[in-house]
Short mmCIF file of C-alpha atoms and ligand atoms in Angstrom, two decimals:
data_model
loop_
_atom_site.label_atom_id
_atom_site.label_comp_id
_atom_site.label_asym_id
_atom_site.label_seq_id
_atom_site.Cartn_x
_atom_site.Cartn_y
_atom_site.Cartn_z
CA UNK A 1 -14.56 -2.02 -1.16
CA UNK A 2 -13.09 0.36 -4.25
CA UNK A 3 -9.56 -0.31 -4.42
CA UNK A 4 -9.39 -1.03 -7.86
CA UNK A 5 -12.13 -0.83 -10.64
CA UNK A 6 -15.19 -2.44 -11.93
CA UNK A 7 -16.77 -4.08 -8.81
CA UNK A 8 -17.05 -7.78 -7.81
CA UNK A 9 -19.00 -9.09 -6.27
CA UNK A 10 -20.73 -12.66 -4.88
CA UNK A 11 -22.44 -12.77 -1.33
CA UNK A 12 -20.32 -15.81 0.35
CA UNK A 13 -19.06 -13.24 3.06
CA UNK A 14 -18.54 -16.49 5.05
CA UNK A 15 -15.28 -17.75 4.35
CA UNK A 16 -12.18 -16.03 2.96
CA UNK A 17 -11.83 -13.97 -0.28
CA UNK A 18 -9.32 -12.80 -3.21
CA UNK A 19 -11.02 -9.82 -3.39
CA UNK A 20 -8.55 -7.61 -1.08
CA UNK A 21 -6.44 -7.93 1.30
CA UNK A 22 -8.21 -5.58 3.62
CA UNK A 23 -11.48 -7.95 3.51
CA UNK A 24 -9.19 -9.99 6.01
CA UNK A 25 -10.28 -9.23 9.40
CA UNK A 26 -7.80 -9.01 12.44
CA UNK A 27 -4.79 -10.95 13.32
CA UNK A 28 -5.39 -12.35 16.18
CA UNK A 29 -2.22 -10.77 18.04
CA UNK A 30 -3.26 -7.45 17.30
CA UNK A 31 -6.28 -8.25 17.92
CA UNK A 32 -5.18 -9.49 21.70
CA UNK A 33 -2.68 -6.38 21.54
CA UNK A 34 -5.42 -4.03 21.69
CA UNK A 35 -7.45 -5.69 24.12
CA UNK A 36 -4.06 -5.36 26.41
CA UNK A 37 -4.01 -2.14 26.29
CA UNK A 38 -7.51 -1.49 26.77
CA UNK A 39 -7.31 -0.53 31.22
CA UNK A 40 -6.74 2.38 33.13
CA UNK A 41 -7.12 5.64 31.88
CA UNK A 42 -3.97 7.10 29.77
CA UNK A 43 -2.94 10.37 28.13
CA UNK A 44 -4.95 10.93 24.95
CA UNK A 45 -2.90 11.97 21.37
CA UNK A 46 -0.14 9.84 21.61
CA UNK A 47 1.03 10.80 24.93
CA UNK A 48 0.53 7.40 26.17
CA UNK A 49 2.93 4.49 26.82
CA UNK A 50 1.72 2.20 24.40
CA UNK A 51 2.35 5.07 21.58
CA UNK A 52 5.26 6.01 22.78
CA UNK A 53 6.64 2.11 22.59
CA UNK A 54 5.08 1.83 19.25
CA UNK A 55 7.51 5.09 18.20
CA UNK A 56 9.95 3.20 19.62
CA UNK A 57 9.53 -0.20 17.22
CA UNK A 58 9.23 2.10 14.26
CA UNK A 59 13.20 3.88 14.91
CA UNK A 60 14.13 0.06 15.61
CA UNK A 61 12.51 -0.81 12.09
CA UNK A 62 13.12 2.53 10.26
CA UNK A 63 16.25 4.20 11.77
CA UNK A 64 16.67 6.66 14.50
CA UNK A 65 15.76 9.39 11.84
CA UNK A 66 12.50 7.88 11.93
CA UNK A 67 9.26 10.36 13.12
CA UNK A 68 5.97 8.75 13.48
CA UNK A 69 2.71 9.38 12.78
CA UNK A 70 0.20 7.49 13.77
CA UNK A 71 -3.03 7.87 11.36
CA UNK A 72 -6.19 6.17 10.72
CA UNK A 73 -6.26 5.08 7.17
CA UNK A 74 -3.81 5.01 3.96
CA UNK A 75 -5.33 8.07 2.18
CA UNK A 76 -4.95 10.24 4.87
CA UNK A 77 -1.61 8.99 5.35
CA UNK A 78 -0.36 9.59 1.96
CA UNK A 79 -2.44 13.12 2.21
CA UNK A 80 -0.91 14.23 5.10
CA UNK A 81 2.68 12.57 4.27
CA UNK A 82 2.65 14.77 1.04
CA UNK A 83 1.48 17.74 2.32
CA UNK A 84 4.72 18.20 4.22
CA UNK A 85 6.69 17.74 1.14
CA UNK A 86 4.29 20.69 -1.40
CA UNK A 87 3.28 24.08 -1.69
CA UNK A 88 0.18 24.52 -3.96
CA UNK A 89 1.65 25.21 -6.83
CA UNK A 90 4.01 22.35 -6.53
CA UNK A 91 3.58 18.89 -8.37
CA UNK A 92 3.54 15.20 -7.51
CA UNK A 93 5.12 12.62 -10.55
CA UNK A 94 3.44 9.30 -9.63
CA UNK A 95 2.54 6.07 -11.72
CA UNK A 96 -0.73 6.08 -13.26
CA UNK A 97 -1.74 3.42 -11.70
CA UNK A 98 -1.16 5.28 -8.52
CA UNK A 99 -3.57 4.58 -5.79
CA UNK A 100 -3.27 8.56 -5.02
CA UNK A 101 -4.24 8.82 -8.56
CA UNK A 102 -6.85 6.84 -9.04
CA UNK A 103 -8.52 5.56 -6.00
CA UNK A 104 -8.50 8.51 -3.50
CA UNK A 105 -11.45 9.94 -4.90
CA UNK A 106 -9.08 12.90 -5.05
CA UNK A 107 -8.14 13.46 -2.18
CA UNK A 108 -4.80 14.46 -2.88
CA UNK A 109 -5.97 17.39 -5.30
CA UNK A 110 -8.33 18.59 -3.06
CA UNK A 111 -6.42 18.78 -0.19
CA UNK A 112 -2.68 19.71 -1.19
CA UNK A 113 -4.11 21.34 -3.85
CA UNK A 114 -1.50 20.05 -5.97
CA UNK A 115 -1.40 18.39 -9.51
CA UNK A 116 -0.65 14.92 -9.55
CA UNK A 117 1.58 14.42 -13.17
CA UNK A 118 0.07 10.69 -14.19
CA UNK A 119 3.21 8.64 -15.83
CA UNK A 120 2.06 5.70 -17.75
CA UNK A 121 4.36 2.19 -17.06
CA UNK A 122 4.52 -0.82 -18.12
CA UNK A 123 4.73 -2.64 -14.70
CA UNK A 124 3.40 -0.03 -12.01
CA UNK A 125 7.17 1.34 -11.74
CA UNK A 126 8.34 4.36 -12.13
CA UNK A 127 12.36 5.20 -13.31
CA UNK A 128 14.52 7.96 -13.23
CA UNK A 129 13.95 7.83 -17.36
CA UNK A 130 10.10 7.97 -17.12
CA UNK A 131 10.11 10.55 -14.44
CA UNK A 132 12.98 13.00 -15.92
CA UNK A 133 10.22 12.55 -19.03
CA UNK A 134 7.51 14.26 -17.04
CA UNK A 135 9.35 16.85 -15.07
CA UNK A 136 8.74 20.17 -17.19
CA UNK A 137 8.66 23.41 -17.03
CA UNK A 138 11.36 24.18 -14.07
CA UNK A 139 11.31 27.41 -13.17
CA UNK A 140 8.71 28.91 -15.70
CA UNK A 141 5.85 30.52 -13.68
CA UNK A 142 3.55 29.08 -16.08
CA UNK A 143 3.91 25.40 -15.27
CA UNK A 144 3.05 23.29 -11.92
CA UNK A 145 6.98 22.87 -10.72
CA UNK A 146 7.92 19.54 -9.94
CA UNK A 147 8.61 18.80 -6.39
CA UNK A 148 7.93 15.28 -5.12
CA UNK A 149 7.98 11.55 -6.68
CA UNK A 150 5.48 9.43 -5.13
CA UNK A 151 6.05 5.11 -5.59
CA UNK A 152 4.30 2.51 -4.53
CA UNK A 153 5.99 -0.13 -2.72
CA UNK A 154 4.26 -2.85 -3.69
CA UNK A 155 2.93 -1.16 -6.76
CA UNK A 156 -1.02 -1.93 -7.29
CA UNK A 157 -0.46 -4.61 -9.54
CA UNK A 158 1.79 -6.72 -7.48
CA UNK A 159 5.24 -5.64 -8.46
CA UNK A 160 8.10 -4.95 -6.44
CA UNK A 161 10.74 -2.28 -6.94
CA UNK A 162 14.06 -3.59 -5.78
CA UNK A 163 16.13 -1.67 -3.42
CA UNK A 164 18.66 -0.10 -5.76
CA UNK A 165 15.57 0.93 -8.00
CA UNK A 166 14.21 3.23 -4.99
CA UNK A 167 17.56 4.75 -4.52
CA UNK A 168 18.11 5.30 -8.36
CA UNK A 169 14.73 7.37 -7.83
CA UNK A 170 15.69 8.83 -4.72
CA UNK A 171 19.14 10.01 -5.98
CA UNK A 172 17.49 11.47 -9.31
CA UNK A 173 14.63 13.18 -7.35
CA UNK A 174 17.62 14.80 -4.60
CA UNK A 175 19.86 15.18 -7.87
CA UNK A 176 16.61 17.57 -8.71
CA UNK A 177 15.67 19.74 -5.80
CA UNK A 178 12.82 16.70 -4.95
CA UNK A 179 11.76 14.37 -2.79
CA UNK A 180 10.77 10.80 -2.67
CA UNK A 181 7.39 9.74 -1.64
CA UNK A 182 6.82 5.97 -1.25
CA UNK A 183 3.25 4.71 -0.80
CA UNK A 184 3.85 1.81 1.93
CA UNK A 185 0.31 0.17 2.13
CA UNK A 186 2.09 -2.95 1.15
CA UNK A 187 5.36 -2.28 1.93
CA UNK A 188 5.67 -5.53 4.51
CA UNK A 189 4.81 -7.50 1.57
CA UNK A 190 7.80 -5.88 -0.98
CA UNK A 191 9.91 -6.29 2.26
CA UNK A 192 9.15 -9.57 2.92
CA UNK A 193 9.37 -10.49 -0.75
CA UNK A 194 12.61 -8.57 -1.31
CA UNK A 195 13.96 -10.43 2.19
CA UNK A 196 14.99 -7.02 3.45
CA UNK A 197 14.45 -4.90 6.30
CA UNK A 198 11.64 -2.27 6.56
CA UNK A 199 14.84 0.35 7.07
CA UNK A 200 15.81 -0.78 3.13
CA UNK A 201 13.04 1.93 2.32
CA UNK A 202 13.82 4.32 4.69
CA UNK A 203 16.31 7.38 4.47
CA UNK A 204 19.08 4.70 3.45
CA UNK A 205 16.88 4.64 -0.12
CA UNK A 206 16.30 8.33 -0.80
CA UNK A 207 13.24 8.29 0.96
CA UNK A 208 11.76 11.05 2.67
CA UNK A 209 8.25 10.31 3.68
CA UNK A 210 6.68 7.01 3.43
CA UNK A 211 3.20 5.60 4.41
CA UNK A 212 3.57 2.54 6.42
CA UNK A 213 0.42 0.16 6.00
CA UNK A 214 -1.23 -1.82 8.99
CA UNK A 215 -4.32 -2.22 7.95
CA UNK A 216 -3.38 -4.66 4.79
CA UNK A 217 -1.06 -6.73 6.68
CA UNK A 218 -3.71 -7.88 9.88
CA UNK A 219 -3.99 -4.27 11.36
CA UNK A 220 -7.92 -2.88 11.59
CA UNK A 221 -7.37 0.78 11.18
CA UNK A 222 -3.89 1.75 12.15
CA UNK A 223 -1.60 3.71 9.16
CA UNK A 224 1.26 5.84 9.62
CA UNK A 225 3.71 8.52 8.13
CA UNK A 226 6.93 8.22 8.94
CA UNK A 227 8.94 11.29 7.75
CA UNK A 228 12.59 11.45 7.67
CA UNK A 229 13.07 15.07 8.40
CA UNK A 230 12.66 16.47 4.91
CA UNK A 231 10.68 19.57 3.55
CA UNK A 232 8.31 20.65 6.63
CA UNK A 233 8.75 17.77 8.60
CA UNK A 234 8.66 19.81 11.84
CA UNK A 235 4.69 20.98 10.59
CA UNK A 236 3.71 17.56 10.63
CA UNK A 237 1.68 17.56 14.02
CA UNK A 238 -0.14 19.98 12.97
CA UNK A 239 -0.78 18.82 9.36
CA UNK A 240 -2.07 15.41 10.70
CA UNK A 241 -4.62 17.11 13.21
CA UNK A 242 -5.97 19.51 10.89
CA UNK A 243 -6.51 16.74 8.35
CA UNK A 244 -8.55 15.37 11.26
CA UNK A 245 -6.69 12.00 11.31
CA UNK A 246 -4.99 12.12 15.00
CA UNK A 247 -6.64 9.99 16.88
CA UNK A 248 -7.40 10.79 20.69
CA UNK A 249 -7.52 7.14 21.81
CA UNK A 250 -4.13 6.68 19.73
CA UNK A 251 -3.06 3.59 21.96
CA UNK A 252 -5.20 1.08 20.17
CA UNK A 253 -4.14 1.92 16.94
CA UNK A 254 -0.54 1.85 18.18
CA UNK A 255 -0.87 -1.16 20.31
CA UNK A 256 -1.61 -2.57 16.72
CA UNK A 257 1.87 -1.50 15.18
CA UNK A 258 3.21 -2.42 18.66
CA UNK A 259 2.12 -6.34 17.99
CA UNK A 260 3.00 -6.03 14.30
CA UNK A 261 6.66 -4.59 14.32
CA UNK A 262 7.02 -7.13 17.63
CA UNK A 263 9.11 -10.69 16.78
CA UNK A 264 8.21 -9.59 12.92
CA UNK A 265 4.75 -10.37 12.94
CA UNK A 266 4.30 -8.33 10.03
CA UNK A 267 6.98 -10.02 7.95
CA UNK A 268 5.57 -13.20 9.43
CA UNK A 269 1.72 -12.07 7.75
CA UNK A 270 3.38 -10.83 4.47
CA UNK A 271 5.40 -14.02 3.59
CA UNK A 272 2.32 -16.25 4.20
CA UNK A 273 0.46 -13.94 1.82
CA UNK A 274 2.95 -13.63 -0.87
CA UNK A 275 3.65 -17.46 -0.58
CA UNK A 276 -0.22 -18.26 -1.16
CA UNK A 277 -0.24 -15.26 -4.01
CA UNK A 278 2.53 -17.65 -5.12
CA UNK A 279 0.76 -20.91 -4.83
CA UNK A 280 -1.99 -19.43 -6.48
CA UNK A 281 -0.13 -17.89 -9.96
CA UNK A 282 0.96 -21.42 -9.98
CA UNK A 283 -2.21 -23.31 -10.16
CA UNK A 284 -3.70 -20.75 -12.10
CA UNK A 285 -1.72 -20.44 -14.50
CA UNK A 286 -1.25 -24.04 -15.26
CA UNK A 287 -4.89 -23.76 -16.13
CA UNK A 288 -5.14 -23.51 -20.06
CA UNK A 289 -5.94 -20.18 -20.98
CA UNK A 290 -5.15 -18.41 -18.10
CA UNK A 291 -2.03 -16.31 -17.76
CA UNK A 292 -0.88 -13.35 -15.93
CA UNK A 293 -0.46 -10.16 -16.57
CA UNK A 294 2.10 -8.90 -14.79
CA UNK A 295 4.72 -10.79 -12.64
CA UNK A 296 3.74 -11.73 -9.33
CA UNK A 297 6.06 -10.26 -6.50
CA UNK A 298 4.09 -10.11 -3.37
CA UNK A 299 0.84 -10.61 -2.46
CA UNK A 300 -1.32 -10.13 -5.38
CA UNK A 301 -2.08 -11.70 -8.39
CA UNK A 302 -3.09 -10.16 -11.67
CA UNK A 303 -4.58 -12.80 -14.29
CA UNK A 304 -5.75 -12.90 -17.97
CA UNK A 305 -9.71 -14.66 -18.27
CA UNK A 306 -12.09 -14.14 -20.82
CA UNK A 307 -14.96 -11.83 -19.61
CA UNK A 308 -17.74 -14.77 -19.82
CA UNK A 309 -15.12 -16.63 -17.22
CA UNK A 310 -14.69 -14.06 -14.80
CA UNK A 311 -18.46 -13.56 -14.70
CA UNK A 312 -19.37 -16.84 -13.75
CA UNK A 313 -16.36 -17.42 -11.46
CA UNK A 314 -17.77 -14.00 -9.62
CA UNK A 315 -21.14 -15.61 -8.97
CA UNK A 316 -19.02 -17.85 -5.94
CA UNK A 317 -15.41 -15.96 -5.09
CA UNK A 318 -16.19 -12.16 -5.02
CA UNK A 319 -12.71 -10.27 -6.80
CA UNK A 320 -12.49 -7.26 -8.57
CA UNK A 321 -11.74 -6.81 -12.27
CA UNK A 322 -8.55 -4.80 -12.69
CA UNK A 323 -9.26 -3.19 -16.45
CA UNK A 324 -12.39 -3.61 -17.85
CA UNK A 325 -10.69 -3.20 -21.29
CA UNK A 326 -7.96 -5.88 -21.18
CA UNK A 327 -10.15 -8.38 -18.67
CA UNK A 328 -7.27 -8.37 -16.31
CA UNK A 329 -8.41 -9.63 -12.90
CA UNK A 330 -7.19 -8.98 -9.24
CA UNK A 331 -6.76 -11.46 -6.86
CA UNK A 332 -4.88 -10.83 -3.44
CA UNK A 333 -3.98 -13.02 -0.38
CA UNK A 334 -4.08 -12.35 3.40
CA UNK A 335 -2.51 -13.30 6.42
CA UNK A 336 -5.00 -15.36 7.21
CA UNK A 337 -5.59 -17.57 3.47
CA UNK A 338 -5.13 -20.77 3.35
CA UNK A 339 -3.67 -23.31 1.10
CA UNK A 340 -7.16 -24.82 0.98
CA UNK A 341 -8.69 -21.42 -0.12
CA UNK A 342 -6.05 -21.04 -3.20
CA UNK A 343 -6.76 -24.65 -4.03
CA UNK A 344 -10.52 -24.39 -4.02
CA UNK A 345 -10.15 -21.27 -6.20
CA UNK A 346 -7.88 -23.03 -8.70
CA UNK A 347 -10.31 -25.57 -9.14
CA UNK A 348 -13.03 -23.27 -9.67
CA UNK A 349 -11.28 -21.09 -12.31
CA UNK A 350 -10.35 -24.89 -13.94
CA UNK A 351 -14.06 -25.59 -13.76
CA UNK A 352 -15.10 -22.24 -15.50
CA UNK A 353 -12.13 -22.56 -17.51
CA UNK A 354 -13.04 -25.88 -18.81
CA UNK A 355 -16.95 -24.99 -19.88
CA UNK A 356 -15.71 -22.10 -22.30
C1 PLP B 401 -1.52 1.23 -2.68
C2 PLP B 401 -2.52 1.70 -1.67
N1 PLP B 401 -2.30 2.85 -1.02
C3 PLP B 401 -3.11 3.28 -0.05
C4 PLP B 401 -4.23 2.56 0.29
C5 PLP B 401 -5.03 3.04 1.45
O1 PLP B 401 -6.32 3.16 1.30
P1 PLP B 401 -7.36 3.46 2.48
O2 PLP B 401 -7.52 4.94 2.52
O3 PLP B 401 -8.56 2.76 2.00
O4 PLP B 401 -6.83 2.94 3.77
C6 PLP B 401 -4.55 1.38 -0.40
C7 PLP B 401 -5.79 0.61 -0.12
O5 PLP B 401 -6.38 0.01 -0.92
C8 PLP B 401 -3.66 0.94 -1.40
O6 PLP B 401 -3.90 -0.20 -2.08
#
């Protein structure tokens, strides 16, 4: 439960949350997905039908170009996506906000070995301007050298770069002898929010490896890389086994991407969640007192209460405050929330609200 800082947390596990979007359980078509492929005896690795028709859904989504990864979770993916793009004395420029910065328990310095160069924003974005700021010391032996830019897409607090922002970055980071990382753990939501294609983030945008997120959008445990043939693409087998995240019974975890990328399923789960992210800005905000703190572009929502609020509110809805300092607070939506669920929140935080 540590995406994000300073801990919730009420005991109703019974009914739906706001605190994350991976306290949703299973979509129930991924859920019968896996159960499908769960006869007979198959090849182990990958090697198995299922896998291989999941690879196949990904090129449809992401391009011929397109090699997959399967993985267990979204650390490992951006770990192992990254580590095909570095050398140790090489540098990632990512956000400060960046979940690779600060909720990987660092990972991503222990096992690239690499410096990640923090870049404050305003909005979770990075742009050509702020990263050109932080990419020093070319060429001097003395300095980390600047390889890779990592994004989010959605960023962790909500926003949404547009498609021409990606390729501004990944035309400046080419422009620059780097690459473009894009942290995809919500990318079905900027998609779906964006009403574009998966492909819009692909090698079309500048990108050359991207995490692709399962688990936030109705998937249990199922994360992958998908590389677009840059850097050492070709030692990415063997970079996801010896990170230990290749999975021998890969076919569940692909029959999950199988449901998800099938009849857009996982545009289907996004939308719903960005809608009720939308429905709830709305009532919340309309609250007096309440406002947000950063636009809302996909399925999160990032809101202004005062500390005394937020505690009581906590003893019923379990969410996690965003920045202890400012009092911002995180709530996301699921695939599975309903209107009902936003609604009963608004009222609560009008309740709470109301008694200050
Ligand atoms: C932006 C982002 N990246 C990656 C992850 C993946 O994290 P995990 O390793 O918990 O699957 C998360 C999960 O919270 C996330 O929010």
């Amino acid at each position: 439960m540590t995406d994000a800082v300073g801990g919730p947390v009420a005991t109703g596990m019974s009914r739906r949350t706001f605190a994350s979007d991976n306290w949703a359980g299973v979509h129930p078509d991924v859920m019968a997905a896996m159960a499908a492929a769960n006869v007979d005896h198959t090849p182990a690795y990958g090697a198995d039908p299922v896998s291989q028709a999941a690879v196949g859904l990904f090129k449809q989504h992401f391009g011929e170009d397109a090699e997959v990864f399967v993985v267990f979770n979204g650390t490992g993916a951006n770990v192992v996506g990254l580590q095909s793009l570095l050398r140790p004395f090489e540098a990632v420029i990512c956000a400060d906000s960046a979940h690779i910065n600060v909720d990987e328990c660092g990972a991503p310095e222990r096992f690239l070995g690499s410096k990640l160069v923090a870049v404050p924003t305003p909005d979770g974005k990075l742009t050509p301007e702020l990263v050109a700021r932080a990419a020093r010391g070319v060429g001097d032996e003395h300095h980390v050298q600047p390889r890779v830019v990592s994004i989010t897409q959605s960023t962790e607090v909500g926003t949404c770069y547009r498609v021409d922002e990606v390729e501004a970055l990944g035309a400046w980071a080419h422009g620059h002898g780097m690459f473009l990382h894009l942290d995809g753990a919500r990318l079905s939501n900027a998609a779906a929010s964006l009403r574009v294609g998966l492909g819009a983030f692909g090698s079309a945008a500048g990108v050359d490896v991207l995490s692709f997120g399962g688990t936030k959008n109705g998937a249990m445990a199922a994360e992958a890389v998908v590389s677009f043939g840059a850097g050492g693409a070709s030692s990415l087998r063997f970079l996801r086994k010896q990170s230990m995240q290749l999975a021998s019974k890969m076919r569940f975890a692909s029959a999950q991407f199988a449901a998800l990328l099938t009849d857009d399923l996982w545009r289907a789960n996004a939308e719903h969640a960005n809608r009720m992210a939308r429905r709830l800005a709305d009532g919340a905000t309309r609250v007096p007192g309440v406002s947000l703190a950063y636009p809302v572009e996909a399925n999160g929502v990032f809101a202004l209460l005062p500390p005394a609020a937020t505690e009581t509110l906590q003893q019923e809805y379990p969410f996690y405050v965003w920045d202890e300092d400012t009092g911002v607070v995180r709530w996301m939506a699921s695939f599975d929330t309903t209107e009902d669920d936003v609604d009963g929140l608004v009222d609560a935080v009008a309740k709470v609200m109301a008694a200050q």
